[in-house]
Amino acid sequence: MDRVALRGLKARGHHGVFPREREEGQTFIVDLVLSLDTRPAAADDDLAKTVHYGVVAEEVVDVVQGEPVDLIETLAERIAEQCLKHDAVREVEVVVHKPDAPITVPFDDVTITITRSRV
């Protein structure tokens, strides 16, 4: 499989288990690796035979900005489901970063990484 990667998609969401996270929201950053066969698109130079990563980026931002969930695991799952709605995408790796997680010690980032594929 070939891979199309989108790194550093940023959106504000209201996800988390604490009231402050739900009320104030915070920035989430998403990295994606979409696995697909790009040969048909390359052979015909045809966008319709691949995945439009601009559309995927907008959809991912909509998910992050959408209905709040408690866990970033749930958010990552929703993002993966959205990506797999694109016919060309056979597998997706989703990394959700929560750099402003409510942790009481110094840290750089919190992430969840999941991989989902068509069944």
PDB file of C-alpha atoms in Angstrom:
ATOM      1  CA  MET A   1       0.000   0.000   0.000  1.00  0.00           C
ATOM      2  CA  ASP A   2       1.019   3.550  -0.665  1.00  0.00           C
ATOM      3  CA  ARG A   3       0.652   6.183   2.039  1.00  0.00           C
ATOM      4  CA  VAL A   4      -0.627   9.740   2.137  1.00  0.00           C
ATOM      5  CA  ALA A   5       0.271  11.525   5.367  1.00  0.00           C
ATOM      6  CA  LEU A   6      -1.256  14.617   6.914  1.00  0.00           C
ATOM      7  CA  ARG A   7       0.609  15.946   9.924  1.00  0.00           C
ATOM      8  CA  GLY A   8      -0.280  18.613  12.429  1.00  0.00           C
ATOM      9  CA  LEU A   9      -3.972  19.187  11.722  1.00  0.00           C
ATOM     10  CA  LYS A  10      -5.087  21.554  14.488  1.00  0.00           C
ATOM     11  CA  ALA A  11      -8.569  22.157  15.808  1.00  0.00           C
ATOM     12  CA  ARG A  12     -10.187  23.261  19.027  1.00  0.00           C
ATOM     13  CA  GLY A  13     -12.411  20.725  20.714  1.00  0.00           C
ATOM     14  CA  HIS A  14     -14.232  20.307  24.014  1.00  0.00           C
ATOM     15  CA  HIS A  15     -13.181  16.733  24.769  1.00  0.00           C
ATOM     16  CA  GLY A  16     -12.198  15.429  28.164  1.00  0.00           C
ATOM     17  CA  VAL A  17     -13.547  14.047  31.408  1.00  0.00           C
ATOM     18  CA  PHE A  18     -13.202  17.242  33.433  1.00  0.00           C
ATOM     19  CA  PRO A  19     -15.770  20.070  33.389  1.00  0.00           C
ATOM     20  CA  ARG A  20     -13.091  22.662  32.617  1.00  0.00           C
ATOM     21  CA  GLU A  21     -12.052  20.763  29.475  1.00  0.00           C
ATOM     22  CA  ARG A  22     -15.655  20.626  28.316  1.00  0.00           C
ATOM     23  CA  GLU A  23     -16.333  24.297  29.059  1.00  0.00           C
ATOM     24  CA  GLU A  24     -13.128  25.955  27.871  1.00  0.00           C
ATOM     25  CA  GLY A  25     -11.991  23.495  25.215  1.00  0.00           C
ATOM     26  CA  GLN A  26      -8.412  23.023  24.065  1.00  0.00           C
ATOM     27  CA  THR A  27      -6.333  22.465  20.969  1.00  0.00           C
ATOM     28  CA  PHE A  28      -6.008  18.951  19.591  1.00  0.00           C
ATOM     29  CA  ILE A  29      -3.496  18.025  16.917  1.00  0.00           C
ATOM     30  CA  VAL A  30      -4.069  15.103  14.554  1.00  0.00           C
ATOM     31  CA  ASP A  31      -1.627  13.185  12.373  1.00  0.00           C
ATOM     32  CA  LEU A  32      -2.939  10.769   9.758  1.00  0.00           C
ATOM     33  CA  VAL A  33      -1.424   8.153   7.511  1.00  0.00           C
ATOM     34  CA  LEU A  34      -3.881   6.960   4.872  1.00  0.00           C
ATOM     35  CA  SER A  35      -2.987   3.694   3.139  1.00  0.00           C
ATOM     36  CA  LEU A  36      -4.247   3.198  -0.397  1.00  0.00           C
ATOM     37  CA  ASP A  37      -3.216   2.102  -3.866  1.00  0.00           C
ATOM     38  CA  THR A  38      -2.274   5.260  -5.766  1.00  0.00           C
ATOM     39  CA  ARG A  39      -1.391   3.489  -9.022  1.00  0.00           C
ATOM     40  CA  PRO A  40      -4.796   4.011 -10.703  1.00  0.00           C
ATOM     41  CA  ALA A  41      -4.723   7.737  -9.908  1.00  0.00           C
ATOM     42  CA  ALA A  42      -1.120   8.094 -11.055  1.00  0.00           C
ATOM     43  CA  ALA A  43      -1.725   6.185 -14.285  1.00  0.00           C
ATOM     44  CA  ASP A  44      -4.587   8.468 -15.289  1.00  0.00           C
ATOM     45  CA  ASP A  45      -3.489  11.586 -13.368  1.00  0.00           C
ATOM     46  CA  ASP A  46      -7.004  11.548 -11.891  1.00  0.00           C
ATOM     47  CA  LEU A  47      -7.904  12.914  -8.458  1.00  0.00           C
ATOM     48  CA  ALA A  48     -11.126  10.899  -8.456  1.00  0.00           C
ATOM     49  CA  LYS A  49      -9.047   7.680  -8.252  1.00  0.00           C
ATOM     50  CA  THR A  50      -7.254   8.612  -5.044  1.00  0.00           C
ATOM     51  CA  VAL A  51      -8.159  10.362  -1.802  1.00  0.00           C
ATOM     52  CA  HIS A  52      -8.595  14.139  -1.692  1.00  0.00           C
ATOM     53  CA  TYR A  53      -6.482  14.953   1.349  1.00  0.00           C
ATOM     54  CA  GLY A  54      -7.876  18.497   1.529  1.00  0.00           C
ATOM     55  CA  VAL A  55     -11.365  17.090   2.014  1.00  0.00           C
ATOM     56  CA  VAL A  56     -10.075  14.577   4.576  1.00  0.00           C
ATOM     57  CA  ALA A  57      -8.391  17.402   6.509  1.00  0.00           C
ATOM     58  CA  GLU A  58     -11.637  19.385   6.648  1.00  0.00           C
ATOM     59  CA  GLU A  59     -13.590  16.333   7.781  1.00  0.00           C
ATOM     60  CA  VAL A  60     -11.099  15.576  10.550  1.00  0.00           C
ATOM     61  CA  VAL A  61     -11.300  19.150  11.824  1.00  0.00           C
ATOM     62  CA  ASP A  62     -15.103  18.845  11.815  1.00  0.00           C
ATOM     63  CA  VAL A  63     -14.849  15.691  13.959  1.00  0.00           C
ATOM     64  CA  VAL A  64     -12.530  17.398  16.454  1.00  0.00           C
ATOM     65  CA  GLN A  65     -14.780  20.455  16.624  1.00  0.00           C
ATOM     66  CA  GLY A  66     -17.887  18.277  16.821  1.00  0.00           C
ATOM     67  CA  GLU A  67     -19.676  16.412  19.574  1.00  0.00           C
ATOM     68  CA  PRO A  68     -17.540  16.216  22.730  1.00  0.00           C
ATOM     69  CA  VAL A  69     -16.346  12.861  24.042  1.00  0.00           C
ATOM     70  CA  ASP A  70     -14.617  11.957  27.288  1.00  0.00           C
ATOM     71  CA  LEU A  71     -11.636  10.077  25.860  1.00  0.00           C
ATOM     72  CA  ILE A  72      -9.116  10.814  23.134  1.00  0.00           C
ATOM     73  CA  GLU A  73      -9.404   7.105  22.328  1.00  0.00           C
ATOM     74  CA  THR A  74     -13.012   7.742  21.298  1.00  0.00           C
ATOM     75  CA  LEU A  75     -12.016  10.812  19.318  1.00  0.00           C
ATOM     76  CA  ALA A  76      -9.343   8.837  17.457  1.00  0.00           C
ATOM     77  CA  GLU A  77     -11.878   6.103  16.652  1.00  0.00           C
ATOM     78  CA  ARG A  78     -14.322   8.649  15.206  1.00  0.00           C
ATOM     79  CA  ILE A  79     -11.587  10.170  13.079  1.00  0.00           C
ATOM     80  CA  ALA A  80     -10.577   6.730  11.771  1.00  0.00           C
ATOM     81  CA  GLU A  81     -14.189   5.902  10.912  1.00  0.00           C
ATOM     82  CA  GLN A  82     -14.493   9.148   8.956  1.00  0.00           C
ATOM     83  CA  CYS A  83     -11.303   8.484   6.998  1.00  0.00           C
ATOM     84  CA  LEU A  84     -12.400   4.967   6.077  1.00  0.00           C
ATOM     85  CA  LYS A  85     -15.565   6.345   4.472  1.00  0.00           C
ATOM     86  CA  HIS A  86     -13.379   7.290   1.504  1.00  0.00           C
ATOM     87  CA  ASP A  87     -13.445   4.403  -0.968  1.00  0.00           C
ATOM     88  CA  ALA A  88      -9.746   4.581  -1.818  1.00  0.00           C
ATOM     89  CA  VAL A  89      -8.591   4.424   1.815  1.00  0.00           C
ATOM     90  CA  ARG A  90      -7.905   0.845   2.919  1.00  0.00           C
ATOM     91  CA  GLU A  91      -6.231   1.579   6.262  1.00  0.00           C
ATOM     92  CA  VAL A  92      -5.632   4.615   8.440  1.00  0.00           C
ATOM     93  CA  GLU A  93      -3.281   5.380  11.290  1.00  0.00           C
ATOM     94  CA  VAL A  94      -4.544   8.168  13.521  1.00  0.00           C
ATOM     95  CA  VAL A  95      -2.496   9.960  16.153  1.00  0.00           C
ATOM     96  CA  VAL A  96      -4.377  12.394  18.383  1.00  0.00           C
ATOM     97  CA  HIS A  97      -2.208  14.774  20.393  1.00  0.00           C
ATOM     98  CA  LYS A  98      -3.537  16.470  23.510  1.00  0.00           C
ATOM     99  CA  PRO A  99      -0.700  18.870  24.395  1.00  0.00           C
ATOM    100  CA  ASP A 100      -2.737  20.740  27.016  1.00  0.00           C
ATOM    101  CA  ALA A 101      -3.956  17.673  28.905  1.00  0.00           C
ATOM    102  CA  PRO A 102      -4.711  18.344  32.578  1.00  0.00           C
ATOM    103  CA  ILE A 103      -1.579  16.747  34.022  1.00  0.00           C
ATOM    104  CA  THR A 104       0.022  18.160  37.155  1.00  0.00           C
ATOM    105  CA  VAL A 105       3.655  17.507  36.193  1.00  0.00           C
ATOM    106  CA  PRO A 106       5.707  18.960  33.305  1.00  0.00           C
ATOM    107  CA  PHE A 107       5.184  17.103  30.011  1.00  0.00           C
ATOM    108  CA  ASP A 108       5.436  17.716  26.276  1.00  0.00           C
ATOM    109  CA  ASP A 109       2.473  15.838  24.876  1.00  0.00           C
ATOM    110  CA  VAL A 110      -0.077  13.088  25.352  1.00  0.00           C
ATOM    111  CA  THR A 111      -1.016  10.962  22.338  1.00  0.00           C
ATOM    112  CA  ILE A 112      -3.122   8.005  21.347  1.00  0.00           C
ATOM    113  CA  THR A 113      -2.239   6.096  18.181  1.00  0.00           C
ATOM    114  CA  ILE A 114      -4.663   3.713  16.527  1.00  0.00           C
ATOM    115  CA  THR A 115      -4.660   1.823  13.241  1.00  0.00           C
ATOM    116  CA  ARG A 116      -7.923   0.766  11.612  1.00  0.00           C
ATOM    117  CA  SER A 117      -8.599  -0.967   8.315  1.00  0.00           C
ATOM    118  CA  ARG A 118     -11.519  -2.099   6.246  1.00  0.00           C
ATOM    119  CA  VAL A 119     -12.905  -5.417   7.440  1.00  0.00           C
TER     120      VAL A 119
END
